[in-house]
Short mmCIF file of N, CA and C in Angstrom, two decimals:
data_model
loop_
_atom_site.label_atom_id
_atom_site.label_comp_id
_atom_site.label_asym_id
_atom_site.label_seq_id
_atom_site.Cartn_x
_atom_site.Cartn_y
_atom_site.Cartn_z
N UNK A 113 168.85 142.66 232.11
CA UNK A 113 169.53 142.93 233.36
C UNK A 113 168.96 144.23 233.94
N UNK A 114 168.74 144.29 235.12
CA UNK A 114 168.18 145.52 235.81
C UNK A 114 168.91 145.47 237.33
N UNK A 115 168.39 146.77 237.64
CA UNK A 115 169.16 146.36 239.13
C UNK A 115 168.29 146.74 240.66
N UNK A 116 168.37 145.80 241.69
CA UNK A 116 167.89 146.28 242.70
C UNK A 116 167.41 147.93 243.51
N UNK A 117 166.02 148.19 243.52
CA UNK A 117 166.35 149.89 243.97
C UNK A 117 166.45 150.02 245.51
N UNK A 118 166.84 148.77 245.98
CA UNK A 118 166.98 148.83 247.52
C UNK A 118 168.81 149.15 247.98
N UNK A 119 169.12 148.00 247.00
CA UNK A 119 170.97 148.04 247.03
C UNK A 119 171.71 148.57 246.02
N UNK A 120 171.00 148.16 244.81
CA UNK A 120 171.60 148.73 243.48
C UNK A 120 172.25 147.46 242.69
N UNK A 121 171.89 146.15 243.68
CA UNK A 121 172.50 145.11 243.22
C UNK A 121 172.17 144.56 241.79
N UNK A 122 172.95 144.07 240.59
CA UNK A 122 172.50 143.27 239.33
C UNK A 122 171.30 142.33 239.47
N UNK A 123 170.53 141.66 239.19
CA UNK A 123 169.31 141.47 238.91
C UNK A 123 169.58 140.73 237.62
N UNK A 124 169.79 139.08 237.11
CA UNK A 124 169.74 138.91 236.36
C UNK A 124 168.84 137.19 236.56
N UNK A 125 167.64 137.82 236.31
CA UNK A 125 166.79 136.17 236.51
C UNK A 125 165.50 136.60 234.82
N UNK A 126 165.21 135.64 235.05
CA UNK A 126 164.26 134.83 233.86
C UNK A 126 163.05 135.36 234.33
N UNK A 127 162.01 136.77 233.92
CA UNK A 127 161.40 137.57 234.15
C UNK A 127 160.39 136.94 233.13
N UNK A 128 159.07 136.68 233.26
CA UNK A 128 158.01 136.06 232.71
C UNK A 128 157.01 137.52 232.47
N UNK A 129 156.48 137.87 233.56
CA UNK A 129 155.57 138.84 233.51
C UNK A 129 155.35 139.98 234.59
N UNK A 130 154.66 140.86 234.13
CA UNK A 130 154.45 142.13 235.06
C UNK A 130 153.92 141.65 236.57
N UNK A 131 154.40 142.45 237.37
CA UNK A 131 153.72 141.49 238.81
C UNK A 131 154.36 140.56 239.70
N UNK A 132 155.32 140.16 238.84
CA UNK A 132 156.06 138.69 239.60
C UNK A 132 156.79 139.31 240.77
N UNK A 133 156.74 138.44 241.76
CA UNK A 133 157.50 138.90 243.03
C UNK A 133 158.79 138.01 242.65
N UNK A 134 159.63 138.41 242.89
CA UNK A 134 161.36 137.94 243.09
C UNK A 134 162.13 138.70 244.45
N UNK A 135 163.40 137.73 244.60
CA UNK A 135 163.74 138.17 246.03
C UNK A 135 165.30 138.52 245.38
N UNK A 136 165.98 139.48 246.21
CA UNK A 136 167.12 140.14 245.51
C UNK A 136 168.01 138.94 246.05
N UNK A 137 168.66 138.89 245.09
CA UNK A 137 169.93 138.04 245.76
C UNK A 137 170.72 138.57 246.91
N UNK A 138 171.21 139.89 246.66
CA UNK A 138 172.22 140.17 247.45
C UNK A 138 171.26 140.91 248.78
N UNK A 139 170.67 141.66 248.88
CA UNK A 139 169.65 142.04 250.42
C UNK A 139 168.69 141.28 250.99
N UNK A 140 168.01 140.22 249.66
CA UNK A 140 166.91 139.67 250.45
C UNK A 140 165.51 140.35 250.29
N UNK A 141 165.28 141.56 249.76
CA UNK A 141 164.13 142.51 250.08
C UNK A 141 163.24 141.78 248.57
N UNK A 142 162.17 141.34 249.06
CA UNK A 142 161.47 141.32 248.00
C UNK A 142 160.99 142.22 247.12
N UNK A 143 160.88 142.01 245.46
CA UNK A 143 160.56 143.11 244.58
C UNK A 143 159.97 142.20 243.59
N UNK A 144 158.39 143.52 242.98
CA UNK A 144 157.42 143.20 242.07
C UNK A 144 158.41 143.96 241.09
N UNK A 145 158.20 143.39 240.08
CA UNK A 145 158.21 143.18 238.35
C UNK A 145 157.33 144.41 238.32
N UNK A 146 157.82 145.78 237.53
CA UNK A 146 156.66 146.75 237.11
C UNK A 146 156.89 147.11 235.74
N UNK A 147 158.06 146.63 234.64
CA UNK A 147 157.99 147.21 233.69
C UNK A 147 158.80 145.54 232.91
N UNK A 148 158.91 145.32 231.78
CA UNK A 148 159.73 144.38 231.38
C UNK A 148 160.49 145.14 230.20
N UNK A 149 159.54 146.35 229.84
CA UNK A 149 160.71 146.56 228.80
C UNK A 149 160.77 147.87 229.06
N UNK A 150 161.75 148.68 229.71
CA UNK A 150 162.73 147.94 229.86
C UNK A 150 162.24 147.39 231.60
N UNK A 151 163.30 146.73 231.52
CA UNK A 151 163.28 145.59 232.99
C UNK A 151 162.81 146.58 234.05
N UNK A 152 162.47 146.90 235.09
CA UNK A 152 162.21 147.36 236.27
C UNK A 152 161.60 146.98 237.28
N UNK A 153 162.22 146.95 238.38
CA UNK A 153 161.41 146.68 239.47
C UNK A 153 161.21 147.64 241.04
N UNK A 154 160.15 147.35 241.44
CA UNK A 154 159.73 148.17 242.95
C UNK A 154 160.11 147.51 244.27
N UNK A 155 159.72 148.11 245.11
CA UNK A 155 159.97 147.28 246.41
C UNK A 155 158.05 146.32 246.43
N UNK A 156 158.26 144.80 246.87
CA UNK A 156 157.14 144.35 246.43
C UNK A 156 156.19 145.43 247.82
N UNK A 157 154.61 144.94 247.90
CA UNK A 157 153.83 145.48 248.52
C UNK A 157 154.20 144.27 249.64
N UNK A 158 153.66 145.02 250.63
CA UNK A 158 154.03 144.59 252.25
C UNK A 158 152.55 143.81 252.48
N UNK A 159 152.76 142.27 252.53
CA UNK A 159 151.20 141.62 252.67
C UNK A 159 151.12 141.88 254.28
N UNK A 160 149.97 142.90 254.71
CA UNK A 160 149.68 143.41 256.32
C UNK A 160 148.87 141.93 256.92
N UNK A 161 148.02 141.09 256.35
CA UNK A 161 147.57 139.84 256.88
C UNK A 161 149.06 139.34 257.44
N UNK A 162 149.97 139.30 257.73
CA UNK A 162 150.78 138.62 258.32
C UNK A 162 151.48 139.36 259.45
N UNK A 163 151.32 140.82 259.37
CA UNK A 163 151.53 141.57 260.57
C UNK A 163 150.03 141.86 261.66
N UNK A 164 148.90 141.13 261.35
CA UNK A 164 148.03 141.20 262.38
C UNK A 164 148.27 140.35 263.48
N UNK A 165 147.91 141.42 264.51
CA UNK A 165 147.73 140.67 265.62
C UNK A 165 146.40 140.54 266.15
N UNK A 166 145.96 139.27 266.90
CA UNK A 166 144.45 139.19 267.55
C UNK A 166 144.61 139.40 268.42
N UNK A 167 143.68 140.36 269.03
CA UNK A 167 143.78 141.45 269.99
C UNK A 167 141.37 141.09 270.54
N UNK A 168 141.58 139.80 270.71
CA UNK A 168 140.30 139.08 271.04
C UNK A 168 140.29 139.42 272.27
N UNK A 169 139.50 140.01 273.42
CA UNK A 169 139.33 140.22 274.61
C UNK A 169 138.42 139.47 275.18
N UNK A 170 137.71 138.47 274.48
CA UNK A 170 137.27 137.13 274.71
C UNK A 170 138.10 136.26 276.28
N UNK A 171 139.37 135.92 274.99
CA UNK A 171 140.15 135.34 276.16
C UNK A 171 140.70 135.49 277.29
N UNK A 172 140.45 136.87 277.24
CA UNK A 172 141.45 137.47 278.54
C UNK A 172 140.73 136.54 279.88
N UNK A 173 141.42 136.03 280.62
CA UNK A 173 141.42 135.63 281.81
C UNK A 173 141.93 136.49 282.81
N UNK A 174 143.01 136.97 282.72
CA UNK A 174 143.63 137.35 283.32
C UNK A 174 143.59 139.02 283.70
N UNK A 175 142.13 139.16 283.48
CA UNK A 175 141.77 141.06 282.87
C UNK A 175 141.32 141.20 284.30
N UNK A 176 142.12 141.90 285.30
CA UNK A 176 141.57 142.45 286.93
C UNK A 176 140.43 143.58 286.43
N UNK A 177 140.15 143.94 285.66
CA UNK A 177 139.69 145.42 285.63
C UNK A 177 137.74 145.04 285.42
N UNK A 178 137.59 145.82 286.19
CA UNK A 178 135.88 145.80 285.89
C UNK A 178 134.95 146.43 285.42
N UNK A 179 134.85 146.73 284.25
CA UNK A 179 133.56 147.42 283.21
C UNK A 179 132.82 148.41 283.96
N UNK A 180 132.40 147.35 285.03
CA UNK A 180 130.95 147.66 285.89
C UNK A 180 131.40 148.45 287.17
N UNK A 181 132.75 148.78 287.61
CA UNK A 181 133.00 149.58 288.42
C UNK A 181 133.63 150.91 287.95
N UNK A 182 132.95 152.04 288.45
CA UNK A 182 133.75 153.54 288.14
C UNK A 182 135.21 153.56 288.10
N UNK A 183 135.62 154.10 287.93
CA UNK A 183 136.94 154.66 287.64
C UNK A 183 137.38 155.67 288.81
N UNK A 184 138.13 155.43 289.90
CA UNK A 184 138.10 156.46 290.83
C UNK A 184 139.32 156.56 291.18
N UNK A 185 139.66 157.89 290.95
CA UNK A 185 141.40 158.40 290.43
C UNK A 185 141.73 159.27 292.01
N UNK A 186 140.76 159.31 292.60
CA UNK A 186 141.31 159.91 293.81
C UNK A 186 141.68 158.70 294.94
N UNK A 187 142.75 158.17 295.18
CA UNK A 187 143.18 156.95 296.15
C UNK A 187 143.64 157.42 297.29
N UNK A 188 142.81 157.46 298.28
CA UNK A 188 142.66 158.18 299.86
C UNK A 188 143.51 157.34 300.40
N UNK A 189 143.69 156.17 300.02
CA UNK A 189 144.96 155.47 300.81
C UNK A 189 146.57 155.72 300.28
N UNK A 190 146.48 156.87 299.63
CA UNK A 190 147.83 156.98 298.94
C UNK A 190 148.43 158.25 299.72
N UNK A 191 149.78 157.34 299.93
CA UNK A 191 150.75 158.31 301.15
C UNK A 191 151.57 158.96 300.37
N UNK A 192 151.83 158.66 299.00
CA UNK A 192 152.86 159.37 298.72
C UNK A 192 152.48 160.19 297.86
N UNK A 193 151.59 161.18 297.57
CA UNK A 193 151.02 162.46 296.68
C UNK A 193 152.43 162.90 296.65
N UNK A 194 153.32 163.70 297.47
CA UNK A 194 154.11 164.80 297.68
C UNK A 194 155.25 164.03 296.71
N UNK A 195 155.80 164.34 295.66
CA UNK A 195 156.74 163.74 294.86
C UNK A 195 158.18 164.68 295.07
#
């Protein structure tokens, strides 16, 4: 028996080997197996392949902006400078 270090919750499952991911009963937070004797466990590692985002600028269709034109920050048609 060991206990959750997220909630503090009991922890009583059928522990095979170092490594194993298990999910807490009572929070949900997944946790790796780091010691068996005695029992202990971590918060598991956070797999980041599932928090990527594709950020491909391939697709953009919808991109107004043009590479090939300067950047010109002074806008002579702008009436409202005076804030």
């Amino acid at each position: 028996m060991s206990y959750c270090p997220e909630c503090d919750a009991v922890i009583e499952e059928d522990i095979e080997e170092v490594g194993e991911i298990i999910t807490c009963p009572e929070c949900g937070v997944e946790l790796e197996v780091i010691s068996l004797d005695p029992l202990e466990f971590d918060l598991a590692p956070v797999d980041d392949d599932e928090d990527d985002f594709d950020f491909d600028d391939d697709d953009d269709e919808d991109d107004d902006w043009d590479d090939d034109e300067p950047y010109d920050d002074d806008d002579e048609d702008d009436e409202d400078d005076d804030f």
